[in-house]
Short mmCIF file of C-alpha atoms in Angstrom, two decimals:
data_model
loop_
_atom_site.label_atom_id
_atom_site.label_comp_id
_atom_site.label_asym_id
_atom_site.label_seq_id
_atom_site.Cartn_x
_atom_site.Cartn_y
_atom_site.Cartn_z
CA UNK A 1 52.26 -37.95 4.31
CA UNK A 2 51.75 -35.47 1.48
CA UNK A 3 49.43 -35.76 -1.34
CA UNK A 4 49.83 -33.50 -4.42
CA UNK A 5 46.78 -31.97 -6.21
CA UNK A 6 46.07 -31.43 -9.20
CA UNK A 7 45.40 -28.20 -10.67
CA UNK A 8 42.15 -28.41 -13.25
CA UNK A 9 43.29 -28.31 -16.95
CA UNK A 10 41.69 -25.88 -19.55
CA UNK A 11 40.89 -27.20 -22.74
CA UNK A 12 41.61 -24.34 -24.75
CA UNK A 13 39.33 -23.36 -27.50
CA UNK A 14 39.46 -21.90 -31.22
CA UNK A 15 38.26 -19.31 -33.41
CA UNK A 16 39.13 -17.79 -36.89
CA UNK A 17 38.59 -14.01 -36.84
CA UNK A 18 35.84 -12.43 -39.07
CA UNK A 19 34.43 -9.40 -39.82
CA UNK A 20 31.08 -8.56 -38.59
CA UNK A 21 28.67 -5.53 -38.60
CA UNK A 22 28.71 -3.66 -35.38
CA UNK A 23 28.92 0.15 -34.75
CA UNK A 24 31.57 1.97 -33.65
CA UNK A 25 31.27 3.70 -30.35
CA UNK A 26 31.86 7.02 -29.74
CA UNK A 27 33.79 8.17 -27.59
CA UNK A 28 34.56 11.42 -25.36
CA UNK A 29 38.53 11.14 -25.49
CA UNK A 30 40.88 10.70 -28.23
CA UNK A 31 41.23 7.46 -29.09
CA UNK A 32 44.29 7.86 -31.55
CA UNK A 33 46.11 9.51 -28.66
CA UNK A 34 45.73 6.62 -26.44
CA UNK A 35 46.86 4.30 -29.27
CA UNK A 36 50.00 6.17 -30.40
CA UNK A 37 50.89 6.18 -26.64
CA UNK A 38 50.24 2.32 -26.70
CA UNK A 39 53.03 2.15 -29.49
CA UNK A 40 55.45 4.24 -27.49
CA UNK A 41 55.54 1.78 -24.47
CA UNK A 42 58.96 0.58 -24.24
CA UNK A 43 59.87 -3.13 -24.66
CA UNK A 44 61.07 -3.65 -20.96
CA UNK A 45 57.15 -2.65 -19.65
CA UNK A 46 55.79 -5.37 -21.76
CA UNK A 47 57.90 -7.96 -19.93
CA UNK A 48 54.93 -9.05 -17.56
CA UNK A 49 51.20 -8.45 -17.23
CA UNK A 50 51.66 -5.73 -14.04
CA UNK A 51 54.11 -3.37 -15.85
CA UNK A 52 52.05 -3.54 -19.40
CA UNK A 53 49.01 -2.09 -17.43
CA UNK A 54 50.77 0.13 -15.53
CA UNK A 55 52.04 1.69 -18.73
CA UNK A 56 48.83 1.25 -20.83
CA UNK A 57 46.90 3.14 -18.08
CA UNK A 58 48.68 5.43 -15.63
CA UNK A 59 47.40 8.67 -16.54
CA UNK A 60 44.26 8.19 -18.36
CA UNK A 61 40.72 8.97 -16.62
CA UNK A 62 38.42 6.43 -16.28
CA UNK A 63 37.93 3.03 -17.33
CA UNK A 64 36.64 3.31 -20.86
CA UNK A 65 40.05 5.21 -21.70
CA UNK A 66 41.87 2.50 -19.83
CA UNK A 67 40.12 -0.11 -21.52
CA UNK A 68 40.67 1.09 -24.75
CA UNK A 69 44.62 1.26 -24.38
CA UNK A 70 44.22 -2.37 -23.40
CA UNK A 71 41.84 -3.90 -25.90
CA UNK A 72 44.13 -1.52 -29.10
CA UNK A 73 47.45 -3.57 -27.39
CA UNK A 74 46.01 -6.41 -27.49
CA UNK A 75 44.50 -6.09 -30.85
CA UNK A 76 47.58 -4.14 -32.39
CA UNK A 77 50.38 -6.54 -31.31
CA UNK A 78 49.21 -9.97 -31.14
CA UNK A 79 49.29 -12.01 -33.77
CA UNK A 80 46.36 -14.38 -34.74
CA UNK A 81 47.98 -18.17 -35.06
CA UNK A 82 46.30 -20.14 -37.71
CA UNK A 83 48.64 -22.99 -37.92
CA UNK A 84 47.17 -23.51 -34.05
CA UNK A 85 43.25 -23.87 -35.29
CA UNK A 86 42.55 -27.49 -35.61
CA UNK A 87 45.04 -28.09 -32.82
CA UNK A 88 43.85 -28.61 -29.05
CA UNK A 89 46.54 -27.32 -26.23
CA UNK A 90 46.35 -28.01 -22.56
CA UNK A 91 47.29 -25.83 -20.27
CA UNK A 92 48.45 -26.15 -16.71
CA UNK A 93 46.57 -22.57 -15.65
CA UNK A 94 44.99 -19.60 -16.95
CA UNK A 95 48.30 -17.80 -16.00
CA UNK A 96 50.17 -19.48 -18.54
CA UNK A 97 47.71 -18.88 -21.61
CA UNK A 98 48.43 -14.98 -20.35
CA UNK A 99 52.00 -15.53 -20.37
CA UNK A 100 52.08 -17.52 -23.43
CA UNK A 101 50.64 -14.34 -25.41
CA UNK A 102 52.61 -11.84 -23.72
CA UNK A 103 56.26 -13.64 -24.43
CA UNK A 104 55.03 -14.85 -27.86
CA UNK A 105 52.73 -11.86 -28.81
CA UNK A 106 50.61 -14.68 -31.34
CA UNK A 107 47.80 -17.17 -30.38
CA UNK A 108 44.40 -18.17 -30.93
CA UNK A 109 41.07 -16.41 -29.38
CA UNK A 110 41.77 -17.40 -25.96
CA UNK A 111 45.12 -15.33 -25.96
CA UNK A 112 43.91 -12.59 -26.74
CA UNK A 113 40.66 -12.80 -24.52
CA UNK A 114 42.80 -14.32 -21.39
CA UNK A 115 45.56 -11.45 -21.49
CA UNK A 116 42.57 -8.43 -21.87
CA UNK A 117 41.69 -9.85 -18.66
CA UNK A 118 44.65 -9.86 -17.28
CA UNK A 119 45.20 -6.55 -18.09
CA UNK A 120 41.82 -5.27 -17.03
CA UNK A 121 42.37 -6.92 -13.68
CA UNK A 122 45.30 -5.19 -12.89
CA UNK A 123 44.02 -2.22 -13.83
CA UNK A 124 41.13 -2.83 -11.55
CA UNK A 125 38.24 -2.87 -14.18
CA UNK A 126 35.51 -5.68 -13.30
CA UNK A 127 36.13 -8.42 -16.22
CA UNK A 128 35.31 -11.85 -17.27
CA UNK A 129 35.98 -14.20 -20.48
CA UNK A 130 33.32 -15.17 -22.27
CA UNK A 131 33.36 -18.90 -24.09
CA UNK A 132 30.82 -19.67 -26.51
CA UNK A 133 30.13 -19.87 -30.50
CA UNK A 134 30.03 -17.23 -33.64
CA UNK A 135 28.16 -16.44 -36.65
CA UNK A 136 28.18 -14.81 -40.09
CA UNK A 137 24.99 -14.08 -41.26
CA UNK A 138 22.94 -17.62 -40.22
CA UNK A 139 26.11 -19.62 -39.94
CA UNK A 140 27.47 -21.22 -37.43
CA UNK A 141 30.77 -21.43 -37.69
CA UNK A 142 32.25 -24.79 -35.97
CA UNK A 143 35.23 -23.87 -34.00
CA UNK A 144 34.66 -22.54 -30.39
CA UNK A 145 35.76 -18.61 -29.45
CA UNK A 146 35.88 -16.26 -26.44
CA UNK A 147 35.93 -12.88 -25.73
CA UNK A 148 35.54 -10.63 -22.59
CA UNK A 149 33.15 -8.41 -20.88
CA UNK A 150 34.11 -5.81 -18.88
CA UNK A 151 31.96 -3.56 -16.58
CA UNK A 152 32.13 0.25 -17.58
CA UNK A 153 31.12 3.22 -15.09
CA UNK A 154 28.41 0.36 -13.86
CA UNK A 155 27.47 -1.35 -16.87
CA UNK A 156 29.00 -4.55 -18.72
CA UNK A 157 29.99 -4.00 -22.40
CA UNK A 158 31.81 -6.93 -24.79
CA UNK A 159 34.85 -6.73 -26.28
CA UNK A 160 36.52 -9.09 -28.97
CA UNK A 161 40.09 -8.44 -29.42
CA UNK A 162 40.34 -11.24 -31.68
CA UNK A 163 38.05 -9.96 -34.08
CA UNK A 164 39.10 -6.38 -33.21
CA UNK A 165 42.68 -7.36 -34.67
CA UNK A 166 42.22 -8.85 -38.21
CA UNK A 167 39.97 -11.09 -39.94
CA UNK A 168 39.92 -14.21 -42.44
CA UNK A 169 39.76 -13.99 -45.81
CA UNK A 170 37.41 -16.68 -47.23
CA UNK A 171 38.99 -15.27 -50.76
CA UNK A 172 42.38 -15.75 -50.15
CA UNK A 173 42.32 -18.11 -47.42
CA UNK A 174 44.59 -16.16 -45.23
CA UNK A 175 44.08 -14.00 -42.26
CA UNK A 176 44.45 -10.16 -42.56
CA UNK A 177 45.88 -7.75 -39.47
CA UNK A 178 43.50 -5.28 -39.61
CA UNK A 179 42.92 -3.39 -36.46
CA UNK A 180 39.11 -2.37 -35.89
CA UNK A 181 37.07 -0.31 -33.19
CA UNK A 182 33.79 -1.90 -34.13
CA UNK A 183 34.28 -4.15 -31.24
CA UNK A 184 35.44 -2.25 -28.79
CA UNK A 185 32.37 -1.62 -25.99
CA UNK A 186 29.86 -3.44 -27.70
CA UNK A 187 26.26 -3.52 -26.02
CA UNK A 188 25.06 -6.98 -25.41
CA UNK A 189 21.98 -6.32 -27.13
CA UNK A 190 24.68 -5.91 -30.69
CA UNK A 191 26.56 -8.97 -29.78
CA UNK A 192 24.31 -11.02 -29.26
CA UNK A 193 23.92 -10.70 -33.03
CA UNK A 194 27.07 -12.90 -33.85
CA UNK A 195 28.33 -13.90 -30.37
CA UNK A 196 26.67 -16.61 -28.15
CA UNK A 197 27.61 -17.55 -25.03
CA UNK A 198 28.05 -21.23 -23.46
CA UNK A 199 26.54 -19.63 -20.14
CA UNK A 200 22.94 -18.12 -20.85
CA UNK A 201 23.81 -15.44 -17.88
CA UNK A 202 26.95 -14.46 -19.60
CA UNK A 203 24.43 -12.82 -22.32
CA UNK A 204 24.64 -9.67 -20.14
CA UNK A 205 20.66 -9.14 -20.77
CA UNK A 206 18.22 -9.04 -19.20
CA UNK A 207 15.99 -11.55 -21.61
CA UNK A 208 18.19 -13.97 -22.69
CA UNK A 209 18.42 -15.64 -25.85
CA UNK A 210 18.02 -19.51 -26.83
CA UNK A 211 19.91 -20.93 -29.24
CA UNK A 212 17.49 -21.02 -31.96
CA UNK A 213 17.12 -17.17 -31.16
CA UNK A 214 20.25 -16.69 -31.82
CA UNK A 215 20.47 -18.81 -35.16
CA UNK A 216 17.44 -16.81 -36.26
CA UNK A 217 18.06 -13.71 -35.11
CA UNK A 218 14.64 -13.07 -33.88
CA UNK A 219 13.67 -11.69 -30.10
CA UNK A 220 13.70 -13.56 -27.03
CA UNK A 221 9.85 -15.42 -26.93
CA UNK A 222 9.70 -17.30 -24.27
CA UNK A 223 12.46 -16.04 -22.46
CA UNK A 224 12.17 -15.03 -18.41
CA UNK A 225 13.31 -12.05 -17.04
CA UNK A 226 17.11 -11.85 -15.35
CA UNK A 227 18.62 -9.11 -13.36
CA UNK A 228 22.10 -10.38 -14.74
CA UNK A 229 23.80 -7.00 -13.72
CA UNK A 230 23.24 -8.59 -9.91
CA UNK A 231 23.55 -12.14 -10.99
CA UNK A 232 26.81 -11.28 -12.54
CA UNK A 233 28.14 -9.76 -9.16
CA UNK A 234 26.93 -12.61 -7.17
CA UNK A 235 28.68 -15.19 -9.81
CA UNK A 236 32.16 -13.13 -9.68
CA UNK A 237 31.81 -13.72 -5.53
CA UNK A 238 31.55 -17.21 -5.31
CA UNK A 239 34.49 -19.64 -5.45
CA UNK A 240 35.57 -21.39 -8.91
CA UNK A 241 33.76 -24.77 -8.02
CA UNK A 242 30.49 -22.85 -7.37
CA UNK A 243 31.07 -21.13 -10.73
CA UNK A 244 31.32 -24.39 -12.56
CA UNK A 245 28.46 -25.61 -10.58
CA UNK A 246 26.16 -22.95 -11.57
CA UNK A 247 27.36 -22.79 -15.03
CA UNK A 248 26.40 -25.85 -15.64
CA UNK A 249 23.17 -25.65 -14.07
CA UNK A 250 22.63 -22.67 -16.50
CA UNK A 251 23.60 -24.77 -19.61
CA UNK A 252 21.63 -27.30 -18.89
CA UNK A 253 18.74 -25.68 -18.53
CA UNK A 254 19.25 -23.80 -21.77
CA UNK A 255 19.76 -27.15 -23.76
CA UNK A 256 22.80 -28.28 -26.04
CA UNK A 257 22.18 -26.88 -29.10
CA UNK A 258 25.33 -28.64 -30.91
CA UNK A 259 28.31 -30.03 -30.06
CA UNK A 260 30.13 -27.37 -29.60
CA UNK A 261 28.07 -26.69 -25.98
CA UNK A 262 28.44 -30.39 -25.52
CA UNK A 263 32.14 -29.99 -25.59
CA UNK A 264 32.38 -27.40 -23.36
CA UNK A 265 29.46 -28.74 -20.84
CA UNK A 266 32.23 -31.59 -20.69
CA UNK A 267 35.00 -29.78 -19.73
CA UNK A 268 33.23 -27.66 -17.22
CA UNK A 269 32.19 -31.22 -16.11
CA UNK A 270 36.15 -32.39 -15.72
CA UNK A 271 37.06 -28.82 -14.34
CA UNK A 272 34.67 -29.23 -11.61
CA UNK A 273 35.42 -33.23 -10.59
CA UNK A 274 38.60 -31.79 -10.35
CA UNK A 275 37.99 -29.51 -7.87
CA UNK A 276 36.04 -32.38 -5.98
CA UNK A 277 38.69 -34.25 -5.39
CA UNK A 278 41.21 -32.11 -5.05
CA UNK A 279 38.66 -30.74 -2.01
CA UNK A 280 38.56 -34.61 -0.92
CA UNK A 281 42.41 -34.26 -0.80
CA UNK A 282 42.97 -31.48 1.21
CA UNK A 283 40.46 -32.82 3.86
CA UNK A 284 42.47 -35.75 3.80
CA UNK A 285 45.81 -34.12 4.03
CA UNK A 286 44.34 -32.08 7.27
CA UNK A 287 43.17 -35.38 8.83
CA UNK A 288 46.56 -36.75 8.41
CA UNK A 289 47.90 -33.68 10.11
CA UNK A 290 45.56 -34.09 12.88
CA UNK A 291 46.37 -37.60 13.09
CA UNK A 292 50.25 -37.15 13.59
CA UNK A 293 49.33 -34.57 16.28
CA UNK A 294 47.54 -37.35 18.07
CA UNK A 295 50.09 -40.07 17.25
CA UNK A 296 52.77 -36.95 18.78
CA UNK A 297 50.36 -36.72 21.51
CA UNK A 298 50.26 -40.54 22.60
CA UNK A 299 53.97 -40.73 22.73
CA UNK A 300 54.31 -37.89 24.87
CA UNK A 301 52.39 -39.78 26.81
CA UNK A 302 54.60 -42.86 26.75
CA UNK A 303 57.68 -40.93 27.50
CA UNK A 304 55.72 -39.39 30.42
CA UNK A 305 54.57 -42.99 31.60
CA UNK A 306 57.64 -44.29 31.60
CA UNK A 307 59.16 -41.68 33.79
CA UNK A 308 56.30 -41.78 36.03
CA UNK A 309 55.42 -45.59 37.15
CA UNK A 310 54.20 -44.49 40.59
CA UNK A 311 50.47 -46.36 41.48
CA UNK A 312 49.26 -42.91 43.63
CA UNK A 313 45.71 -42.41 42.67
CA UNK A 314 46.73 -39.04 41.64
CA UNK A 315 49.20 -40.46 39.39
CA UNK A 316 46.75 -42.86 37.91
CA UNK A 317 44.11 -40.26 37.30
CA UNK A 318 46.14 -38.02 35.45
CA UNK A 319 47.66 -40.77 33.11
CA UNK A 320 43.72 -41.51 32.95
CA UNK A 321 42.60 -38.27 31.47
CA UNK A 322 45.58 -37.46 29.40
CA UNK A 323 44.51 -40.83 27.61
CA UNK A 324 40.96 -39.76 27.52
CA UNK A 325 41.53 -36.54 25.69
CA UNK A 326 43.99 -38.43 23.00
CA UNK A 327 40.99 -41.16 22.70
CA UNK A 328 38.62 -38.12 21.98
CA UNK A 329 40.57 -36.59 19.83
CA UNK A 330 41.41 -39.79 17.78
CA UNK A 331 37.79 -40.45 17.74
CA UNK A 332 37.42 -36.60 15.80
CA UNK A 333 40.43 -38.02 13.26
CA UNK A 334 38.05 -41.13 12.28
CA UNK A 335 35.48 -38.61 12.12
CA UNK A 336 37.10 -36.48 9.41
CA UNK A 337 38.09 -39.95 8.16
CA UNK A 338 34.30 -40.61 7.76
CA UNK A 339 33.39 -37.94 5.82
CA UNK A 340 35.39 -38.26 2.94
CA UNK A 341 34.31 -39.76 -0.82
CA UNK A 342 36.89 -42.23 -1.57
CA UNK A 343 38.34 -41.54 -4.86
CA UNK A 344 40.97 -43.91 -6.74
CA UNK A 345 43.68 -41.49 -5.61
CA UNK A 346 42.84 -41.63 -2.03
CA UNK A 347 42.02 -45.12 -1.28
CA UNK A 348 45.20 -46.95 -0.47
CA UNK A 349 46.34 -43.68 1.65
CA UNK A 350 42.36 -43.59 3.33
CA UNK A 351 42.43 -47.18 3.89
CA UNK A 352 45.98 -47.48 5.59
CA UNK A 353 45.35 -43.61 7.63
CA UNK A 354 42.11 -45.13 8.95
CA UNK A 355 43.69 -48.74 10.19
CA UNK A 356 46.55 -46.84 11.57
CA UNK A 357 43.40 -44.89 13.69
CA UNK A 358 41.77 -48.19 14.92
CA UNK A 359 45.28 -49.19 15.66
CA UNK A 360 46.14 -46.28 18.15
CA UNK A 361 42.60 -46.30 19.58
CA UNK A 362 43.02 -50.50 20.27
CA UNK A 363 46.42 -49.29 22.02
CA UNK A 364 44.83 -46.55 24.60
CA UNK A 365 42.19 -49.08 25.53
CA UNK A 366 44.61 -51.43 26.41
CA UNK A 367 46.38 -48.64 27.94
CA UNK A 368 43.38 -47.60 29.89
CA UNK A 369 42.58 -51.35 31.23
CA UNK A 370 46.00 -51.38 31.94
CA UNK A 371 45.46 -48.38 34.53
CA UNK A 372 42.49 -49.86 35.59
CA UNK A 373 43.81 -52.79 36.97
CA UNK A 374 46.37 -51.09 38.85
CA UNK A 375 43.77 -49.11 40.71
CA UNK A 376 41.80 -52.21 42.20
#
């Protein structure tokens, strides 16, 4: 019997790019060196994510350097999508947001932020997307956006390609490629200005802010200390269900300031029932394995029996114990059986798997009295 799971879908995310006010960083190599070599790489390296960081990196020292050939790619060749906005796409994986931006080179905020990750990873620098909302000024603007953090000779900084490639004009009503630095390596304390985070912890401070901080501007008040530098490392460890799981924990504590959070709280939610039963499945699947192995077992058995009808005590005793090791380990299969959280998916295949269990152990103890009798 085979079961196929389901992979948890993303509920992808937008954001219009604006302009904020951030500071430059500055840096100890030249950065229009590293983006004229960006422009050189030929089209055949760009084909998939390994070769693009290969050629955006090999040679440079150090991550910042690497970093910034990635986030001025990113920035310099996609293309912001606007017709996409007010739509919502599903996608099967993470993988194929990446891919979509590479083959397409356009997209919303969650292009750009999945393939800097992408690219990061490969070239082994520690990074995560960041979901959450924006501002301008005190407003909240009322489409979702992401962006990444990466971590820096120790330290996290944030990075917005999205914003870092163009911007909309209000004016106009159009958007503008405009590459800028100003967020490239951004301290969290700066983007906290006009970045929030779903997830308080992905902050990156140490006090983090509330929502109504964040609207106002003002300092953390009430706000309780967090090592996030080693509550970051700890979250990158665990598995993706534990993620969610924690996540959420985090959001809930912080409240859900609009709907927005709500949204994403709800996906997170999906995401991580997902992973529940998909769990529940692959217990079950393993069960059923184990339970063919038994069912394999007991007709080995048969086949045996039926070669060997001789009444010798020795005879009996060995069909005897052979039968008592497939009852045990029929008895471990109902077991496994047991622990599972029946799910609409699973029930018909749980309900017929565990009768065909009760079935097999009502045949060895007929088998066994069977033996029994022939011994008196």
């Amino acid at each position: 019997m085979r079961i196929t799971t389901k992979k948890p879908a993303l509920l992808l995310l937008f954001a219009v790019g604006l302009a904020g006010v951030l500071h430059a960083q500055e840096l100890s190599y030249s950065k229009s060196e590293i983006t004229q070599r960006t422009q050189q790489i030929p089209a055949e390296a760009t084909r998939s994510v390994g070769t693009l960081a290969a050629a955006l990196t090999d040679g440079l020292a150090g991550d910042q350097a690497k970093a910034y050939a990635i986030y001025s790619w990113v920035a310099h060749n996609l293309t912001y999508d606007r017709l996409a906005v007010e739509n919502v796409t599903t996608y099967a994986s993470l993988e194929e947001v990446t891919n979509e931006a590479l083959s397409k080179r356009m997209g919303v905020c969650m292009h750009y932020a999945q393939l800097m990750d992408a690219l990061a990873d490969e070239a082994g620098i520690p990074s995560l997307v960041v979901s959450g909302y924006v501002k301008s000024d005190r407003e909240i603007y009322k489409i979702p956006h992401a962006w990444n953090a990466l971590k820096i000779e120790g330290d996290w900084f944030l990075f917005d390609p999205t914003w870092g490639s163009g911007y909309f004009d209000r004016s106009t009503k159009l958007y503008r490629q405009e590459f800028s630095e100003k967020y490239f390596k951004v301290p969290p304390s700066e983007m906290i200005k006009t970045h929030m985070p779903f997830d308080p912890l992905m902050q990156m401070l140490n006090y983090p802010r509330s929502a109504s901080d964040f609207v106002s501007g003002s300092p953390p008040v009430d706000s309780i200390y967090l090592d996030y530098a080693a509550e970051v490392e700890r979250y990158r460890m665990l598995p993706e269900k534990q993620q969610l799981a924690e996540t959420m924990a985090r959001m809930e504590k912080q409240g859900f300031a609009n709907e927005m959070v709500q949204d994403h709280y709800a996906s997170l939610r999906h995401q991580h029932k997902i992973h529940l039963a998909n769990e529940q499945v692959l217990l079950h699947n393993h069960a059923v394995y184990k339970l063919n192995d038994v069912i394999d077992d007991y007709n080995k058995y048969v086949a045996f029996a039926n070669s060997h009808r001789s009444n010798s005590d020795d005879e009996v005793s060995r069909k005897q114990a052979w039968l008592r090791s497939i009852e045990q380990d029929a008895r471990a299969v109902d077991a496994m059986f047991d622990t599972l959280t029946v799910t609409t998916d699973l029930q018909q295949n749980l309900y017929t798997n565990r009768k065909n269990v009760k079935e097999l152990l009502n045949t060895i103890a007929n088998e066994q009295k069977r033996l029994r009798e022939k011994r008196k």
